[in-house]
Amino acid sequence: MTNVLSEKKRASLAALYHDMPIEELERRIAEGQLAAPTMAIAREVLHYRLEHGDSTPGSASATQRGGNQGSVVGTAMVQVLVACLSWVVLPGHLAALVTMVAVCWVVVGLGKALPRVGLAVGVVFALAPLGLLLWAWRTGALVMRGGDYKPLEALLTWVGLVIAFGLFWSLASLLIFGSRHKGSWRDLHDKLEKMSDEQREAITRRR
């Protein structure tokens, strides 16, 4: 199938997915059974049907599944397992990218499951690097000093702060995103799946 679909073909696929039982449509999207050009159409139709209410058989069960976090938790566990295996079979930089995908699923899921705790911890994580910067500034750890190893100590402190800002702010943004998410678990699953697809494409390009 070509990457560019004609308007007639797009309309035909949209009609097909609109008439398809919503459980089947969700299953095909979740299992990645659709090619890239049709996956976008399927997701658009599914989002429209869930947003406007579905009149086809099985819509009630689909609504109930919308409040079930099992799909996110299950996928997160699989992502963690894949991340662990990636450190055995992939180069370090690629394994780190795979681990980032797993961290997104786990941290965002925790934020969604425990919104108040996730929001509070996210705020703490966002402020923590600022506290470290203030502490380093007051203790003079950022100032270049004379001596054999004094300049190196300051440089290492700066590097550590840069890493801390990147790590803590990334975790904070994920926690806050999960805790502030107002949609269903199904909607969160779809957003995380889309994010994972983009990250997997980045991994493929770097291999």
PDB file of C-alpha atoms in Angstrom:
ATOM      1  CA  MET A   1       0.000   0.000   0.000  1.00  0.00           C
ATOM      2  CA  THR A   2       1.385   3.403  -0.864  1.00  0.00           C
ATOM      3  CA  ASN A   3       2.012   5.981   1.804  1.00  0.00           C
ATOM      4  CA  VAL A   4      -0.426   8.418   0.115  1.00  0.00           C
ATOM      5  CA  LEU A   5      -4.054   7.358  -0.049  1.00  0.00           C
ATOM      6  CA  SER A   6      -6.588   8.854  -2.401  1.00  0.00           C
ATOM      7  CA  GLU A   7      -9.564  10.696  -0.944  1.00  0.00           C
ATOM      8  CA  LYS A   8     -11.847   7.917  -2.164  1.00  0.00           C
ATOM      9  CA  LYS A   9      -9.751   5.282  -0.393  1.00  0.00           C
ATOM     10  CA  ARG A  10      -9.608   7.366   2.802  1.00  0.00           C
ATOM     11  CA  ALA A  11     -13.379   7.778   2.798  1.00  0.00           C
ATOM     12  CA  SER A  12     -13.831   4.057   2.224  1.00  0.00           C
ATOM     13  CA  LEU A  13     -11.526   3.167   5.133  1.00  0.00           C
ATOM     14  CA  ALA A  14     -13.196   5.721   7.411  1.00  0.00           C
ATOM     15  CA  ALA A  15     -16.597   4.216   6.655  1.00  0.00           C
ATOM     16  CA  LEU A  16     -15.251   0.706   7.268  1.00  0.00           C
ATOM     17  CA  TYR A  17     -13.784   1.641  10.665  1.00  0.00           C
ATOM     18  CA  HIS A  18     -16.912   3.557  11.624  1.00  0.00           C
ATOM     19  CA  ASP A  19     -19.084   0.466  11.061  1.00  0.00           C
ATOM     20  CA  MET A  20     -16.598  -1.931  12.674  1.00  0.00           C
ATOM     21  CA  PRO A  21     -17.319  -3.063  16.259  1.00  0.00           C
ATOM     22  CA  ILE A  22     -15.370  -0.740  18.468  1.00  0.00           C
ATOM     23  CA  GLU A  23     -13.651  -3.606  20.323  1.00  0.00           C
ATOM     24  CA  GLU A  24     -12.251  -4.892  17.051  1.00  0.00           C
ATOM     25  CA  LEU A  25     -11.085  -1.427  16.031  1.00  0.00           C
ATOM     26  CA  GLU A  26      -9.363  -0.902  19.387  1.00  0.00           C
ATOM     27  CA  ARG A  27      -7.728  -4.325  19.178  1.00  0.00           C
ATOM     28  CA  ARG A  28      -6.316  -3.692  15.704  1.00  0.00           C
ATOM     29  CA  ILE A  29      -4.891  -0.349  16.767  1.00  0.00           C
ATOM     30  CA  ALA A  30      -3.429  -1.693  20.024  1.00  0.00           C
ATOM     31  CA  GLU A  31      -1.806  -4.685  18.308  1.00  0.00           C
ATOM     32  CA  GLY A  32      -0.425  -2.600  15.454  1.00  0.00           C
ATOM     33  CA  GLN A  33      -2.166  -4.647  12.761  1.00  0.00           C
ATOM     34  CA  LEU A  34      -2.676  -1.639  10.486  1.00  0.00           C
ATOM     35  CA  ALA A  35      -0.169  -0.076   8.128  1.00  0.00           C
ATOM     36  CA  ALA A  36       0.999   3.467   8.805  1.00  0.00           C
ATOM     37  CA  PRO A  37      -1.324   5.220   6.300  1.00  0.00           C
ATOM     38  CA  THR A  38      -4.420   3.466   7.655  1.00  0.00           C
ATOM     39  CA  MET A  39      -3.412   3.609  11.332  1.00  0.00           C
ATOM     40  CA  ALA A  40      -3.892   7.384  11.402  1.00  0.00           C
ATOM     41  CA  ILE A  41      -7.378   7.052   9.877  1.00  0.00           C
ATOM     42  CA  ALA A  42      -8.325   4.306  12.337  1.00  0.00           C
ATOM     43  CA  ARG A  43      -7.214   6.393  15.309  1.00  0.00           C
ATOM     44  CA  GLU A  44      -9.138   9.426  14.049  1.00  0.00           C
ATOM     45  CA  VAL A  45     -12.306   7.364  13.674  1.00  0.00           C
ATOM     46  CA  LEU A  46     -11.860   5.732  17.096  1.00  0.00           C
ATOM     47  CA  HIS A  47     -11.302   9.115  18.755  1.00  0.00           C
ATOM     48  CA  TYR A  48     -14.405  10.518  17.036  1.00  0.00           C
ATOM     49  CA  ARG A  49     -16.557   7.561  18.065  1.00  0.00           C
ATOM     50  CA  LEU A  50     -15.418   7.689  21.690  1.00  0.00           C
ATOM     51  CA  GLU A  51     -15.830  11.455  21.866  1.00  0.00           C
ATOM     52  CA  HIS A  52     -19.296  11.567  20.337  1.00  0.00           C
ATOM     53  CA  GLY A  53     -20.640   8.314  21.767  1.00  0.00           C
ATOM     54  CA  ASP A  54     -20.781   5.054  19.884  1.00  0.00           C
ATOM     55  CA  SER A  55     -24.068   3.473  18.792  1.00  0.00           C
ATOM     56  CA  THR A  56     -22.628   0.182  17.546  1.00  0.00           C
ATOM     57  CA  PRO A  57     -22.803  -3.067  19.562  1.00  0.00           C
ATOM     58  CA  GLY A  58     -20.218  -3.265  22.296  1.00  0.00           C
ATOM     59  CA  SER A  59     -20.031   0.467  22.941  1.00  0.00           C
ATOM     60  CA  ALA A  60     -21.017   0.016  26.597  1.00  0.00           C
ATOM     61  CA  SER A  61     -18.152  -2.377  27.243  1.00  0.00           C
ATOM     62  CA  ALA A  62     -15.786  -0.026  25.449  1.00  0.00           C
ATOM     63  CA  THR A  63     -16.834   2.806  27.751  1.00  0.00           C
ATOM     64  CA  GLN A  64     -16.215   0.618  30.773  1.00  0.00           C
ATOM     65  CA  ARG A  65     -12.769  -0.276  29.493  1.00  0.00           C
ATOM     66  CA  GLY A  66     -12.066   3.440  29.166  1.00  0.00           C
ATOM     67  CA  GLY A  67     -11.776   3.589  32.965  1.00  0.00           C
ATOM     68  CA  ASN A  68      -9.576   0.495  33.220  1.00  0.00           C
ATOM     69  CA  GLN A  69      -5.894   1.095  33.810  1.00  0.00           C
ATOM     70  CA  GLY A  70      -4.956  -2.495  33.035  1.00  0.00           C
ATOM     71  CA  SER A  71      -3.974  -1.699  29.450  1.00  0.00           C
ATOM     72  CA  VAL A  72      -1.503   0.987  30.558  1.00  0.00           C
ATOM     73  CA  VAL A  73      -0.111  -1.120  33.423  1.00  0.00           C
ATOM     74  CA  GLY A  74       0.270  -4.201  31.219  1.00  0.00           C
ATOM     75  CA  THR A  75       1.995  -2.294  28.452  1.00  0.00           C
ATOM     76  CA  ALA A  76       4.262  -0.575  30.984  1.00  0.00           C
ATOM     77  CA  MET A  77       5.372  -3.962  32.341  1.00  0.00           C
ATOM     78  CA  VAL A  78       6.159  -5.159  28.814  1.00  0.00           C
ATOM     79  CA  GLN A  79       8.106  -1.959  28.121  1.00  0.00           C
ATOM     80  CA  VAL A  80      10.149  -2.440  31.305  1.00  0.00           C
ATOM     81  CA  LEU A  81      10.959  -6.025  30.311  1.00  0.00           C
ATOM     82  CA  VAL A  82      11.995  -4.903  26.827  1.00  0.00           C
ATOM     83  CA  ALA A  83      14.159  -2.171  28.349  1.00  0.00           C
ATOM     84  CA  CYS A  84      15.952  -4.687  30.572  1.00  0.00           C
ATOM     85  CA  LEU A  85      16.614  -6.979  27.608  1.00  0.00           C
ATOM     86  CA  SER A  86      17.782  -4.076  25.452  1.00  0.00           C
ATOM     87  CA  TRP A  87      20.829  -3.564  27.673  1.00  0.00           C
ATOM     88  CA  VAL A  88      21.902  -7.091  26.746  1.00  0.00           C
ATOM     89  CA  VAL A  89      21.307  -7.024  22.987  1.00  0.00           C
ATOM     90  CA  LEU A  90      21.619  -3.344  21.987  1.00  0.00           C
ATOM     91  CA  PRO A  91      24.393  -0.739  22.163  1.00  0.00           C
ATOM     92  CA  GLY A  92      24.283   1.492  25.192  1.00  0.00           C
ATOM     93  CA  HIS A  93      22.871   4.602  23.488  1.00  0.00           C
ATOM     94  CA  LEU A  94      20.029   2.625  21.885  1.00  0.00           C
ATOM     95  CA  ALA A  95      19.277   0.780  25.120  1.00  0.00           C
ATOM     96  CA  ALA A  96      19.026   4.160  26.839  1.00  0.00           C
ATOM     97  CA  LEU A  97      16.395   5.262  24.302  1.00  0.00           C
ATOM     98  CA  VAL A  98      14.405   2.058  24.849  1.00  0.00           C
ATOM     99  CA  THR A  99      14.611   2.654  28.606  1.00  0.00           C
ATOM    100  CA  MET A 100      13.267   6.184  28.102  1.00  0.00           C
ATOM    101  CA  VAL A 101      10.188   4.693  26.432  1.00  0.00           C
ATOM    102  CA  ALA A 102       9.615   2.409  29.442  1.00  0.00           C
ATOM    103  CA  VAL A 103      10.119   5.276  31.888  1.00  0.00           C
ATOM    104  CA  CYS A 104       7.452   7.315  30.078  1.00  0.00           C
ATOM    105  CA  TRP A 105       4.887   4.530  30.464  1.00  0.00           C
ATOM    106  CA  VAL A 106       5.690   3.866  34.131  1.00  0.00           C
ATOM    107  CA  VAL A 107       5.961   7.468  35.352  1.00  0.00           C
ATOM    108  CA  VAL A 108       2.956   8.812  33.447  1.00  0.00           C
ATOM    109  CA  GLY A 109       0.896   5.812  34.614  1.00  0.00           C
ATOM    110  CA  LEU A 110       1.827   6.489  38.229  1.00  0.00           C
ATOM    111  CA  GLY A 111       0.870  10.127  37.825  1.00  0.00           C
ATOM    112  CA  LYS A 112      -2.514   9.136  36.390  1.00  0.00           C
ATOM    113  CA  ALA A 113      -3.181   6.508  39.078  1.00  0.00           C
ATOM    114  CA  LEU A 114      -2.162   8.825  41.949  1.00  0.00           C
ATOM    115  CA  PRO A 115      -2.887  12.347  40.662  1.00  0.00           C
ATOM    116  CA  ARG A 116      -2.363  14.262  43.913  1.00  0.00           C
ATOM    117  CA  VAL A 117       0.795  12.400  44.834  1.00  0.00           C
ATOM    118  CA  GLY A 118       2.050  12.573  41.248  1.00  0.00           C
ATOM    119  CA  LEU A 119       1.475  16.322  41.072  1.00  0.00           C
ATOM    120  CA  ALA A 120       3.181  16.919  44.430  1.00  0.00           C
ATOM    121  CA  VAL A 121       6.188  14.750  43.565  1.00  0.00           C
ATOM    122  CA  GLY A 122       6.358  16.363  40.117  1.00  0.00           C
ATOM    123  CA  VAL A 123       6.571  19.831  41.683  1.00  0.00           C
ATOM    124  CA  VAL A 124       9.279  18.611  44.092  1.00  0.00           C
ATOM    125  CA  PHE A 125      11.251  17.136  41.191  1.00  0.00           C
ATOM    126  CA  ALA A 126      10.919  20.410  39.263  1.00  0.00           C
ATOM    127  CA  LEU A 127      12.276  22.431  42.208  1.00  0.00           C
ATOM    128  CA  ALA A 128      15.003  19.982  43.267  1.00  0.00           C
ATOM    129  CA  PRO A 129      17.597  21.045  40.635  1.00  0.00           C
ATOM    130  CA  LEU A 130      17.079  24.688  41.597  1.00  0.00           C
ATOM    131  CA  GLY A 131      17.836  23.760  45.181  1.00  0.00           C
ATOM    132  CA  LEU A 132      20.985  21.954  44.098  1.00  0.00           C
ATOM    133  CA  LEU A 133      22.058  24.969  42.038  1.00  0.00           C
ATOM    134  CA  LEU A 134      21.518  27.302  44.992  1.00  0.00           C
ATOM    135  CA  TRP A 135      23.449  24.978  47.304  1.00  0.00           C
ATOM    136  CA  ALA A 136      26.358  24.698  44.848  1.00  0.00           C
ATOM    137  CA  TRP A 137      26.435  28.468  44.415  1.00  0.00           C
ATOM    138  CA  ARG A 138      26.479  29.168  48.150  1.00  0.00           C
ATOM    139  CA  THR A 139      29.184  26.616  48.850  1.00  0.00           C
ATOM    140  CA  GLY A 140      31.342  27.962  46.046  1.00  0.00           C
ATOM    141  CA  ALA A 141      31.403  24.635  44.207  1.00  0.00           C
ATOM    142  CA  LEU A 142      30.792  26.408  40.869  1.00  0.00           C
ATOM    143  CA  VAL A 143      33.737  28.787  41.151  1.00  0.00           C
ATOM    144  CA  MET A 144      36.958  27.927  39.339  1.00  0.00           C
ATOM    145  CA  ARG A 145      39.815  27.786  41.838  1.00  0.00           C
ATOM    146  CA  GLY A 146      43.543  27.457  41.512  1.00  0.00           C
ATOM    147  CA  GLY A 147      45.273  24.168  42.128  1.00  0.00           C
ATOM    148  CA  ASP A 148      45.810  20.835  40.424  1.00  0.00           C
ATOM    149  CA  TYR A 149      42.214  19.529  40.634  1.00  0.00           C
ATOM    150  CA  LYS A 150      40.157  22.562  41.689  1.00  0.00           C
ATOM    151  CA  PRO A 151      39.069  23.545  38.126  1.00  0.00           C
ATOM    152  CA  LEU A 152      38.078  19.937  37.456  1.00  0.00           C
ATOM    153  CA  GLU A 153      35.871  19.888  40.570  1.00  0.00           C
ATOM    154  CA  ALA A 154      33.962  22.939  39.360  1.00  0.00           C
ATOM    155  CA  LEU A 155      33.519  21.478  35.867  1.00  0.00           C
ATOM    156  CA  LEU A 156      32.206  18.204  37.297  1.00  0.00           C
ATOM    157  CA  THR A 157      29.750  20.145  39.444  1.00  0.00           C
ATOM    158  CA  TRP A 158      28.451  21.986  36.391  1.00  0.00           C
ATOM    159  CA  VAL A 159      28.088  18.716  34.461  1.00  0.00           C
ATOM    160  CA  GLY A 160      26.259  17.146  37.399  1.00  0.00           C
ATOM    161  CA  LEU A 161      23.855  20.075  37.559  1.00  0.00           C
ATOM    162  CA  VAL A 162      23.106  19.868  33.837  1.00  0.00           C
ATOM    163  CA  ILE A 163      22.339  16.144  34.182  1.00  0.00           C
ATOM    164  CA  ALA A 164      20.213  16.796  37.278  1.00  0.00           C
ATOM    165  CA  PHE A 165      18.176  19.481  35.507  1.00  0.00           C
ATOM    166  CA  GLY A 166      17.532  17.211  32.513  1.00  0.00           C
ATOM    167  CA  LEU A 167      16.644  14.149  34.595  1.00  0.00           C
ATOM    168  CA  PHE A 168      14.506  15.810  37.270  1.00  0.00           C
ATOM    169  CA  TRP A 169      12.646  18.078  34.873  1.00  0.00           C
ATOM    170  CA  SER A 170      11.904  15.174  32.520  1.00  0.00           C
ATOM    171  CA  LEU A 171      10.462  13.110  35.383  1.00  0.00           C
ATOM    172  CA  ALA A 172       8.573  16.140  36.693  1.00  0.00           C
ATOM    173  CA  SER A 173       6.961  16.835  33.309  1.00  0.00           C
ATOM    174  CA  LEU A 174       5.895  13.195  32.953  1.00  0.00           C
ATOM    175  CA  LEU A 175       4.421  13.051  36.460  1.00  0.00           C
ATOM    176  CA  ILE A 176       2.572  16.328  36.040  1.00  0.00           C
ATOM    177  CA  PHE A 177       1.293  15.273  32.607  1.00  0.00           C
ATOM    178  CA  GLY A 178      -0.076  12.019  34.037  1.00  0.00           C
ATOM    179  CA  SER A 179      -1.609  13.660  37.107  1.00  0.00           C
ATOM    180  CA  ARG A 180      -3.299  16.387  35.035  1.00  0.00           C
ATOM    181  CA  HIS A 181      -4.657  14.027  32.375  1.00  0.00           C
ATOM    182  CA  LYS A 182      -8.457  14.232  32.408  1.00  0.00           C
ATOM    183  CA  GLY A 183      -9.297  11.649  29.755  1.00  0.00           C
ATOM    184  CA  SER A 184      -9.826   7.921  30.109  1.00  0.00           C
ATOM    185  CA  TRP A 185      -7.103   5.336  30.553  1.00  0.00           C
ATOM    186  CA  ARG A 186      -7.755   4.298  26.950  1.00  0.00           C
ATOM    187  CA  ASP A 187      -7.061   7.852  25.777  1.00  0.00           C
ATOM    188  CA  LEU A 188      -3.853   7.916  27.837  1.00  0.00           C
ATOM    189  CA  HIS A 189      -2.848   4.547  26.382  1.00  0.00           C
ATOM    190  CA  ASP A 190      -3.294   5.880  22.849  1.00  0.00           C
ATOM    191  CA  LYS A 191      -1.238   9.012  23.587  1.00  0.00           C
ATOM    192  CA  LEU A 192       1.580   6.970  25.131  1.00  0.00           C
ATOM    193  CA  GLU A 193       1.453   4.531  22.219  1.00  0.00           C
ATOM    194  CA  LYS A 194       1.815   7.414  19.782  1.00  0.00           C
ATOM    195  CA  MET A 195       4.736   8.764  21.808  1.00  0.00           C
ATOM    196  CA  SER A 196       6.334   5.305  21.822  1.00  0.00           C
ATOM    197  CA  ASP A 197       5.932   5.017  18.043  1.00  0.00           C
ATOM    198  CA  GLU A 198       7.766   8.305  17.567  1.00  0.00           C
ATOM    199  CA  GLN A 199      10.562   7.230  19.910  1.00  0.00           C
ATOM    200  CA  ARG A 200      10.866   3.840  18.205  1.00  0.00           C
ATOM    201  CA  GLU A 201      11.199   5.607  14.855  1.00  0.00           C
ATOM    202  CA  ALA A 202      14.021   7.681  16.356  1.00  0.00           C
ATOM    203  CA  ILE A 203      15.689   4.486  17.585  1.00  0.00           C
ATOM    204  CA  THR A 204      15.386   2.897  14.133  1.00  0.00           C
ATOM    205  CA  ARG A 205      16.954   5.917  12.453  1.00  0.00           C
ATOM    206  CA  ARG A 206      19.952   5.779  14.814  1.00  0.00           C
ATOM    207  CA  ARG A 207      20.719   2.083  14.309  1.00  0.00           C
TER     208      ARG A 207
END
